[in-house]
Amino acid sequence: MTTSLTQPQIELYLNGLIFSGWKSLSVTRSLEAMSGHFELGIAVRPEDDVSALQVGGSLVLKMNGQTVITGYLDDLTQNISGTNKDIRITGRDKTADLVDCSVIHHSYHFRNQTVKQIAQVLCQPFNINVVWEVLTSKANDVIKVWQVEPGETVFDTLTKLARHKGILVTSDVEGNLVFTEPSTELKGELILGQNILELETTDSWANRFSLYRVIGDAEQGGEKGGKGKASAPEDPDIYVQDKENKQ
């Protein structure tokens, strides 16, 4: 979402200071991303001091009084030309540390632990809270053995854990790590011109073929000496099944 604002509705709380008057804002959050990110922009005079915008600082970004990001300032870009100085800053949720950093653990080995317990241990060095919103009881069953690859990021490990249990892992606006699951209920509608302001679609014929062949390294692509016919699907079909009508 990107919008231009004329009112100081965007407030950046950084290192005990409040910065407002921003002219552009872009915030991205997704269930598929462990960390949300943002970009802010403003034009000032070349002599204006922006040293208080220190990269690496803890921040809270609010829009119309509502928190949208709790995390850190990643980048500060200054573009100076003539009598103008354009400022652009970017940052991410606290959970960005889980994306960037490797697992910190004495053995990289877990035994008889739940996903939540493993996540709490992995997030503790980064001071990140774990929120469990999963209602499916099986998702909270203990995992007998879980081995972390040395050098693997926390993000990769947690993603594997979530996939193993069929759940989702993401973050919230407070910078917490959140485990959740797909909803079975319809939540609102997406309507162009109302809550969808802009839409772009692309229908492409690129990289689509009528014949796909799978070739193995043994005779017929199967067991040695096998006489079966090699697989060669043609014009593959895609079916969409409606859960209600079973069609």
Short mmCIF file of C-alpha atoms in Angstrom, two decimals:
data_model
loop_
_atom_site.label_atom_id
_atom_site.label_comp_id
_atom_site.label_asym_id
_atom_site.label_seq_id
_atom_site.Cartn_x
_atom_site.Cartn_y
_atom_site.Cartn_z
CA MET A 1 0.00 0.00 0.00
CA THR A 2 1.42 3.36 -1.03
CA THR A 3 -0.23 6.72 -0.42
CA SER A 4 0.68 10.41 -0.38
CA LEU A 5 -0.47 12.39 2.65
CA THR A 6 -0.81 16.13 3.24
CA GLN A 7 -1.58 15.83 6.96
CA PRO A 8 0.99 14.69 9.58
CA GLN A 9 -0.81 11.41 10.21
CA ILE A 10 2.35 9.31 10.10
CA GLU A 11 4.42 9.23 13.28
CA LEU A 12 7.77 7.53 13.70
CA TYR A 13 8.83 6.93 17.31
CA LEU A 14 12.60 6.48 17.24
CA ASN A 15 15.10 6.66 20.12
CA GLY A 16 12.71 8.63 22.33
CA LEU A 17 11.82 11.14 19.59
CA ILE A 18 8.72 11.53 17.41
CA PHE A 19 9.17 12.30 13.70
CA SER A 20 6.13 13.43 11.71
CA GLY A 21 5.32 15.32 8.53
CA TRP A 22 6.21 12.43 6.23
CA LYS A 23 4.93 12.79 2.67
CA SER A 24 4.96 9.17 1.52
CA LEU A 25 4.48 5.82 3.19
CA SER A 26 4.71 2.22 2.03
CA VAL A 27 3.99 -0.63 4.44
CA THR A 28 3.97 -4.30 3.50
CA ARG A 29 2.63 -7.07 5.71
CA SER A 30 1.85 -10.62 4.64
CA LEU A 31 0.94 -13.95 6.22
CA GLU A 32 3.65 -15.45 4.03
CA ALA A 33 6.36 -13.14 5.41
CA MET A 34 7.90 -13.46 8.85
CA SER A 35 8.73 -9.76 8.97
CA GLY A 36 6.78 -6.73 7.76
CA HIS A 37 8.69 -3.76 6.32
CA PHE A 38 8.11 -0.10 5.56
CA GLU A 39 9.48 2.88 3.64
CA LEU A 40 9.03 6.57 4.49
CA GLY A 41 9.95 9.63 2.44
CA ILE A 42 10.14 13.40 2.90
CA ALA A 43 11.82 16.42 1.26
CA VAL A 44 13.75 18.88 3.48
CA ARG A 45 16.31 21.66 3.06
CA PRO A 46 19.95 20.61 2.51
CA GLU A 47 21.00 22.29 5.77
CA ASP A 48 18.41 20.41 7.86
CA ASP A 49 19.99 18.00 10.35
CA VAL A 50 18.74 14.42 10.10
CA SER A 51 21.40 12.84 12.33
CA ALA A 52 18.71 11.82 14.84
CA LEU A 53 17.49 9.27 12.28
CA GLN A 54 20.05 6.69 13.35
CA VAL A 55 20.06 3.36 11.56
CA GLY A 56 19.76 0.36 13.84
CA GLY A 57 17.56 2.25 16.29
CA SER A 58 14.42 0.72 17.81
CA LEU A 59 11.22 2.21 16.42
CA VAL A 60 7.45 2.16 16.40
CA LEU A 61 5.64 3.34 13.28
CA LYS A 62 2.08 4.57 13.69
CA MET A 63 -0.48 5.59 11.09
CA ASN A 64 -3.44 7.62 12.34
CA GLY A 65 -2.54 6.52 15.86
CA GLN A 66 -2.50 2.82 15.00
CA THR A 67 0.75 0.84 15.27
CA VAL A 68 1.75 -0.81 11.99
CA ILE A 69 5.42 -1.72 12.61
CA THR A 70 7.50 -2.37 15.74
CA GLY A 71 11.12 -2.98 14.89
CA TYR A 72 14.33 -1.35 13.72
CA LEU A 73 15.52 1.25 11.21
CA ASP A 74 17.50 -0.50 8.47
CA ASP A 75 18.49 2.18 5.97
CA LEU A 76 18.70 5.97 5.65
CA THR A 77 19.14 7.38 2.13
CA GLN A 78 19.80 11.07 1.43
CA ASN A 79 19.60 12.52 -2.07
CA ILE A 80 20.83 16.13 -2.20
CA SER A 81 20.50 18.31 -5.30
CA GLY A 82 20.37 22.11 -5.48
CA THR A 83 18.06 23.40 -2.77
CA ASN A 84 16.41 20.05 -2.04
CA LYS A 85 17.28 17.06 0.09
CA ASP A 86 15.14 13.95 -0.26
CA ILE A 87 15.13 11.60 2.71
CA ARG A 88 14.10 7.96 2.46
CA ILE A 89 14.20 5.49 5.34
CA THR A 90 13.33 1.80 5.47
CA GLY A 91 12.88 -0.62 8.34
CA ARG A 92 11.43 -3.96 9.39
CA ASP A 93 9.73 -5.74 12.26
CA LYS A 94 11.76 -7.04 15.20
CA THR A 95 11.37 -10.48 13.65
CA ALA A 96 13.80 -9.39 10.92
CA ASP A 97 16.52 -10.66 13.28
CA LEU A 98 15.10 -14.16 12.82
CA VAL A 99 15.39 -13.77 9.04
CA ASP A 100 18.96 -12.43 9.12
CA CYS A 101 20.56 -14.41 11.96
CA SER A 102 21.54 -18.04 12.45
CA VAL A 103 20.21 -20.23 15.23
CA ILE A 104 21.97 -19.79 18.57
CA HIS A 105 21.82 -23.07 20.51
CA HIS A 106 24.34 -25.19 22.40
CA SER A 107 23.47 -28.50 20.70
CA TYR A 108 21.15 -27.68 17.77
CA HIS A 109 19.16 -30.69 19.00
CA PHE A 110 15.66 -30.84 20.50
CA ARG A 111 13.91 -33.87 21.95
CA ASN A 112 10.24 -34.25 22.98
CA GLN A 113 9.45 -30.56 22.51
CA THR A 114 6.44 -28.81 20.96
CA VAL A 115 6.74 -26.30 18.13
CA LYS A 116 5.97 -23.49 20.56
CA GLN A 117 8.65 -24.64 23.02
CA ILE A 118 11.29 -24.88 20.29
CA ALA A 119 10.32 -21.46 18.94
CA GLN A 120 10.56 -19.88 22.40
CA VAL A 121 14.09 -21.23 22.83
CA LEU A 122 15.17 -19.99 19.39
CA CYS A 123 13.59 -16.54 19.85
CA GLN A 124 14.88 -15.94 23.39
CA PRO A 125 18.34 -14.61 22.33
CA PHE A 126 16.56 -11.96 20.23
CA ASN A 127 14.03 -10.94 22.92
CA ILE A 128 11.09 -11.84 20.68
CA ASN A 129 7.86 -13.15 22.18
CA VAL A 130 6.05 -16.15 20.69
CA VAL A 131 2.26 -15.97 20.27
CA TRP A 132 0.39 -19.26 19.74
CA GLU A 133 -2.99 -18.87 17.99
CA VAL A 134 -3.33 -22.44 16.71
CA LEU A 135 -6.48 -24.27 17.84
CA THR A 136 -5.74 -27.64 16.22
CA SER A 137 -4.63 -29.92 19.07
CA LYS A 138 -2.37 -32.11 16.92
CA ALA A 139 -0.26 -29.09 16.02
CA ASN A 140 0.78 -28.89 19.67
CA ASP A 141 1.90 -32.53 19.91
CA VAL A 142 5.53 -32.99 20.88
CA ILE A 143 8.14 -33.66 18.23
CA LYS A 144 10.28 -36.61 19.29
CA VAL A 145 13.48 -35.37 17.64
CA TRP A 146 14.24 -32.10 15.83
CA GLN A 147 17.71 -31.36 14.50
CA VAL A 148 18.77 -27.86 13.42
CA GLU A 149 21.44 -27.55 10.75
CA PRO A 150 24.39 -25.48 12.04
CA GLY A 151 24.37 -22.09 10.32
CA GLU A 152 20.68 -22.34 9.47
CA THR A 153 18.71 -19.14 10.08
CA VAL A 154 15.97 -19.06 12.70
CA PHE A 155 13.53 -18.19 9.92
CA ASP A 156 14.38 -21.35 7.96
CA THR A 157 14.07 -23.54 11.05
CA LEU A 158 10.73 -22.07 12.13
CA THR A 159 9.37 -22.31 8.59
CA LYS A 160 10.24 -26.02 8.49
CA LEU A 161 8.59 -26.55 11.88
CA ALA A 162 5.42 -24.79 10.76
CA ARG A 163 5.28 -26.75 7.52
CA HIS A 164 5.84 -29.99 9.46
CA LYS A 165 2.70 -29.28 11.51
CA GLY A 166 0.65 -27.73 8.70
CA ILE A 167 0.43 -24.28 10.30
CA LEU A 168 1.53 -20.73 9.45
CA VAL A 169 4.25 -18.59 11.03
CA THR A 170 4.26 -14.80 10.67
CA SER A 171 4.56 -11.64 12.80
CA ASP A 172 2.22 -9.01 14.23
CA VAL A 173 2.41 -5.22 14.50
CA GLU A 174 4.02 -5.49 17.95
CA GLY A 175 7.00 -7.41 16.55
CA ASN A 176 5.95 -10.75 18.05
CA LEU A 177 6.35 -14.09 16.28
CA VAL A 178 2.90 -15.55 15.63
CA PHE A 179 1.89 -19.14 14.88
CA THR A 180 -1.57 -19.40 13.38
CA GLU A 181 -3.61 -21.51 10.98
CA PRO A 182 -5.77 -20.88 7.90
CA SER A 183 -9.28 -19.74 8.73
CA THR A 184 -12.31 -21.70 7.55
CA GLU A 185 -14.56 -18.64 7.74
CA LEU A 186 -15.05 -15.94 5.12
CA LYS A 187 -13.67 -12.64 6.41
CA GLY A 188 -15.09 -9.71 4.47
CA GLU A 189 -14.91 -9.06 0.74
CA LEU A 190 -12.38 -7.58 -1.68
CA ILE A 191 -14.13 -4.96 -3.83
CA LEU A 192 -12.39 -2.96 -6.55
CA GLY A 193 -12.90 0.74 -5.94
CA GLN A 194 -13.49 0.26 -2.21
CA ASN A 195 -10.92 -1.72 -0.22
CA ILE A 196 -9.00 -2.52 -3.43
CA LEU A 197 -7.75 0.76 -4.89
CA GLU A 198 -5.61 -0.63 -7.70
CA LEU A 199 -5.46 -3.97 -9.49
CA GLU A 200 -3.15 -5.40 -12.15
CA THR A 201 -3.46 -8.85 -13.72
CA THR A 202 -1.28 -10.66 -16.25
CA ASP A 203 -2.28 -13.69 -18.34
CA SER A 204 0.87 -15.20 -19.80
CA TRP A 205 1.58 -18.03 -22.22
CA ALA A 206 5.32 -18.00 -21.43
CA ASN A 207 6.95 -21.24 -20.20
CA ARG A 208 3.81 -23.30 -20.80
CA PHE A 209 4.18 -26.45 -22.90
CA SER A 210 1.86 -29.18 -24.20
CA LEU A 211 4.33 -32.01 -23.59
CA TYR A 212 6.44 -32.79 -20.50
CA ARG A 213 8.87 -35.71 -20.46
CA VAL A 214 10.57 -37.22 -17.41
CA ILE A 215 13.79 -39.05 -18.28
CA GLY A 216 15.49 -41.25 -15.69
CA ASP A 217 19.06 -42.52 -15.52
CA ALA A 218 18.02 -46.17 -15.93
CA GLU A 219 16.14 -47.98 -18.71
CA GLN A 220 12.60 -46.65 -19.09
CA GLY A 221 13.34 -44.25 -16.25
CA GLY A 222 12.50 -46.99 -13.73
CA GLU A 223 14.20 -49.99 -12.17
CA LYS A 224 17.02 -51.63 -14.04
CA GLY A 225 15.63 -54.03 -16.58
CA GLY A 226 12.12 -52.65 -16.22
CA LYS A 227 9.91 -52.76 -19.31
CA GLY A 228 7.36 -50.12 -18.28
CA LYS A 229 6.58 -47.18 -20.52
CA ALA A 230 8.34 -43.90 -19.76
CA SER A 231 6.08 -41.17 -18.43
CA ALA A 232 5.19 -38.45 -20.94
CA PRO A 233 2.10 -36.49 -19.89
CA GLU A 234 0.60 -34.33 -22.61
CA ASP A 235 -1.52 -31.18 -22.24
CA PRO A 236 -1.87 -31.46 -18.43
CA ASP A 237 -5.23 -30.40 -17.03
CA ILE A 238 -5.80 -28.35 -13.88
CA TYR A 239 -8.98 -28.91 -11.89
CA VAL A 240 -10.40 -26.58 -9.23
CA GLN A 241 -12.64 -28.32 -6.71
CA ASP A 242 -15.24 -26.40 -4.76
CA LYS A 243 -15.42 -27.78 -1.22
CA GLU A 244 -19.18 -27.15 -1.05
CA ASN A 245 -20.26 -28.58 -4.43
CA LYS A 246 -17.54 -31.25 -4.74
CA GLN A 247 -17.22 -30.62 -8.49
#
